[in-house]
Amino acid sequence: QVQLVESGGGLVQAGGSLRLSCAASGLTFSSYAMGWFRQAPGKEREFVAAISRYGRVMDYEDSVKGRFTTSRDNAKNTVFLQMNSLKPEDTAVYSCAASLSSVRSGRLSRLTAYDYWGQGTQVTVSS
């Protein structure tokens, strides 16, 4: 049974930082590209970032470029999202997801590219 479990969310002031983790089990982690998505109240789930199977290629949504960094540790079956210079508009539930597609395919910004999803962790940024 595949499980993706996010952690590291919380309440932070604008300008602060958080580091999210997503621990995977039940799958061959290095076979999957990993993505991060977020969903704010009343809004559609949106793409945040993706990382290739071995961490060599990343892709980011424009509004987080230069502030967020995704990385992975395949030995620990974990993917990370370092979020700096947080803004109130970053407030959302953040979820990780696993995909057999490659970052270079250009598909990883789409929800339908992903095979497995975590439950999400709440990030709240106060002004």
mmCIF file of C-alpha atoms in Angstrom:
data_model
loop_
_atom_site.group_PDB
_atom_site.id
_atom_site.type_symbol
_atom_site.label_atom_id
_atom_site.label_comp_id
_atom_site.label_asym_id
_atom_site.label_seq_id
_atom_site.Cartn_x
_atom_site.Cartn_y
_atom_site.Cartn_z
ATOM 1 C CA GLN A 1 0.000 0.000 0.000
ATOM 2 C CA VAL A 2 1.437 3.314 -1.086
ATOM 3 C CA GLN A 3 1.511 6.070 1.500
ATOM 4 C CA LEU A 4 2.659 9.659 1.195
ATOM 5 C CA VAL A 5 2.711 11.516 4.500
ATOM 6 C CA GLU A 6 3.415 15.243 4.686
ATOM 7 C CA SER A 7 4.698 17.055 7.750
ATOM 8 C CA GLY A 8 6.196 20.396 8.701
ATOM 9 C CA GLY A 9 3.244 22.687 8.173
ATOM 10 C CA GLY A 10 2.179 25.286 10.688
ATOM 11 C CA LEU A 11 1.605 28.958 11.397
ATOM 12 C CA VAL A 12 4.306 31.434 10.448
ATOM 13 C CA GLN A 13 4.523 35.194 10.053
ATOM 14 C CA ALA A 14 4.969 36.788 6.654
ATOM 15 C CA GLY A 15 8.621 36.732 5.666
ATOM 16 C CA GLY A 16 9.249 33.547 7.614
ATOM 17 C CA SER A 17 10.212 30.069 6.492
ATOM 18 C CA LEU A 18 8.918 26.534 6.725
ATOM 19 C CA ARG A 19 10.268 23.221 5.510
ATOM 20 C CA LEU A 20 7.771 20.597 4.463
ATOM 21 C CA SER A 21 8.615 16.913 4.257
ATOM 22 C CA CYS A 22 6.837 14.104 2.467
ATOM 23 C CA ALA A 23 7.729 10.566 3.484
ATOM 24 C CA ALA A 24 6.872 7.851 0.987
ATOM 25 C CA SER A 25 6.374 4.148 1.536
ATOM 26 C CA GLY A 26 5.058 1.211 -0.446
ATOM 27 C CA LEU A 27 6.621 2.279 -3.747
ATOM 28 C CA THR A 28 10.027 2.346 -5.413
ATOM 29 C CA PHE A 29 10.647 5.969 -4.570
ATOM 30 C CA SER A 30 13.427 6.605 -7.083
ATOM 31 C CA SER A 31 11.109 5.509 -9.909
ATOM 32 C CA TYR A 32 8.806 8.460 -9.303
ATOM 33 C CA ALA A 33 9.058 12.137 -9.944
ATOM 34 C CA MET A 34 7.526 14.039 -7.051
ATOM 35 C CA GLY A 35 5.332 17.093 -7.050
ATOM 36 C CA TRP A 36 3.975 19.610 -4.595
ATOM 37 C CA PHE A 37 0.537 21.167 -4.916
ATOM 38 C CA ARG A 38 -1.472 23.510 -2.741
ATOM 39 C CA GLN A 39 -5.104 24.335 -2.279
ATOM 40 C CA ALA A 40 -6.352 27.478 -0.611
ATOM 41 C CA PRO A 41 -9.940 27.728 0.694
ATOM 42 C CA GLY A 42 -12.390 28.190 -2.140
ATOM 43 C CA LYS A 43 -9.722 27.748 -4.798
ATOM 44 C CA GLU A 44 -8.597 25.016 -7.152
ATOM 45 C CA ARG A 45 -5.610 22.884 -6.279
ATOM 46 C CA GLU A 46 -2.571 24.372 -7.976
ATOM 47 C CA PHE A 47 0.896 23.223 -8.915
ATOM 48 C CA VAL A 48 3.787 24.469 -6.794
ATOM 49 C CA ALA A 49 6.900 22.467 -7.693
ATOM 50 C CA ALA A 50 8.166 19.186 -9.098
ATOM 51 C CA ILE A 51 11.436 17.293 -8.906
ATOM 52 C CA SER A 52 12.799 14.537 -11.117
ATOM 53 C CA ARG A 53 13.475 11.000 -9.953
ATOM 54 C CA TYR A 54 17.079 11.664 -8.984
ATOM 55 C CA GLY A 55 16.683 15.316 -8.088
ATOM 56 C CA ARG A 56 18.523 16.747 -11.090
ATOM 57 C CA VAL A 57 15.638 18.642 -12.669
ATOM 58 C CA MET A 58 13.124 20.871 -10.913
ATOM 59 C CA ASP A 59 10.184 22.937 -12.047
ATOM 60 C CA TYR A 60 8.402 25.698 -10.152
ATOM 61 C CA GLU A 61 5.247 27.705 -10.463
ATOM 62 C CA ASP A 62 6.134 31.307 -11.276
ATOM 63 C CA SER A 63 4.894 32.840 -8.030
ATOM 64 C CA VAL A 64 7.215 30.669 -5.890
ATOM 65 C CA LYS A 65 10.370 30.855 -8.025
ATOM 66 C CA GLY A 66 13.263 32.199 -6.011
ATOM 67 C CA ARG A 67 11.415 31.574 -2.718
ATOM 68 C CA PHE A 68 10.678 27.831 -2.687
ATOM 69 C CA THR A 69 13.108 24.981 -3.277
ATOM 70 C CA THR A 70 12.274 21.317 -3.616
ATOM 71 C CA SER A 71 14.774 18.538 -2.991
ATOM 72 C CA ARG A 72 14.726 14.833 -2.267
ATOM 73 C CA ASP A 73 16.635 12.156 -0.408
ATOM 74 C CA ASN A 74 16.071 8.839 -2.141
ATOM 75 C CA ALA A 75 17.890 6.945 0.600
ATOM 76 C CA LYS A 76 15.209 8.151 3.024
ATOM 77 C CA ASN A 77 12.279 8.043 0.574
ATOM 78 C CA THR A 78 11.563 11.678 1.365
ATOM 79 C CA VAL A 79 10.959 14.823 -0.641
ATOM 80 C CA PHE A 80 11.211 18.321 0.808
ATOM 81 C CA LEU A 81 9.830 21.757 0.089
ATOM 82 C CA GLN A 82 11.799 24.617 1.612
ATOM 83 C CA MET A 83 9.631 27.720 1.671
ATOM 84 C CA ASN A 84 11.250 31.086 2.348
ATOM 85 C CA SER A 85 9.942 34.650 2.289
ATOM 86 C CA LEU A 86 6.457 33.359 2.868
ATOM 87 C CA LYS A 87 3.495 35.565 2.016
ATOM 88 C CA PRO A 88 -0.109 35.451 3.245
ATOM 89 C CA GLU A 89 -1.152 34.303 -0.226
ATOM 90 C CA ASP A 90 0.916 31.143 0.302
ATOM 91 C CA THR A 91 -1.629 30.023 2.891
ATOM 92 C CA ALA A 92 -3.025 26.654 1.775
ATOM 93 C CA VAL A 93 -3.026 22.935 2.345
ATOM 94 C CA TYR A 94 0.139 21.586 0.740
ATOM 95 C CA SER A 95 0.186 18.066 -0.661
ATOM 96 C CA CYS A 96 2.860 15.930 -2.223
ATOM 97 C CA ALA A 97 2.242 13.526 -5.066
ATOM 98 C CA ALA A 98 4.130 10.838 -6.991
ATOM 99 C CA SER A 99 4.236 10.486 -10.754
ATOM 100 C CA LEU A 100 5.783 8.061 -13.228
ATOM 101 C CA SER A 101 6.032 10.936 -15.746
ATOM 102 C CA SER A 102 9.229 12.897 -16.114
ATOM 103 C CA VAL A 103 9.720 16.587 -15.332
ATOM 104 C CA ARG A 104 10.898 17.105 -18.908
ATOM 105 C CA SER A 105 7.559 15.791 -20.226
ATOM 106 C CA GLY A 106 5.965 19.051 -19.131
ATOM 107 C CA ARG A 107 3.063 17.141 -17.603
ATOM 108 C CA LEU A 108 3.941 17.444 -13.947
ATOM 109 C CA SER A 109 2.071 20.710 -13.467
ATOM 110 C CA ARG A 110 -1.142 18.781 -14.131
ATOM 111 C CA LEU A 111 -3.080 16.937 -11.442
ATOM 112 C CA THR A 112 -3.764 14.071 -13.824
ATOM 113 C CA ALA A 113 -0.043 13.253 -14.152
ATOM 114 C CA TYR A 114 0.098 11.893 -10.618
ATOM 115 C CA ASP A 115 -0.534 8.373 -9.429
ATOM 116 C CA TYR A 116 -0.471 8.830 -5.671
ATOM 117 C CA TRP A 117 -1.297 11.688 -3.305
ATOM 118 C CA GLY A 118 -0.702 12.554 0.309
ATOM 119 C CA GLN A 119 -3.342 13.968 2.641
ATOM 120 C CA GLY A 120 -1.709 17.358 2.947
ATOM 121 C CA THR A 121 -0.404 19.659 5.648
ATOM 122 C CA GLN A 122 -1.754 23.108 6.506
ATOM 123 C CA VAL A 123 0.451 26.138 6.019
ATOM 124 C CA THR A 124 -0.848 29.433 7.365
ATOM 125 C CA VAL A 125 1.025 32.682 6.843
ATOM 126 C CA SER A 126 -0.098 35.634 8.938
ATOM 127 C CA SER A 127 0.384 39.227 7.843
#
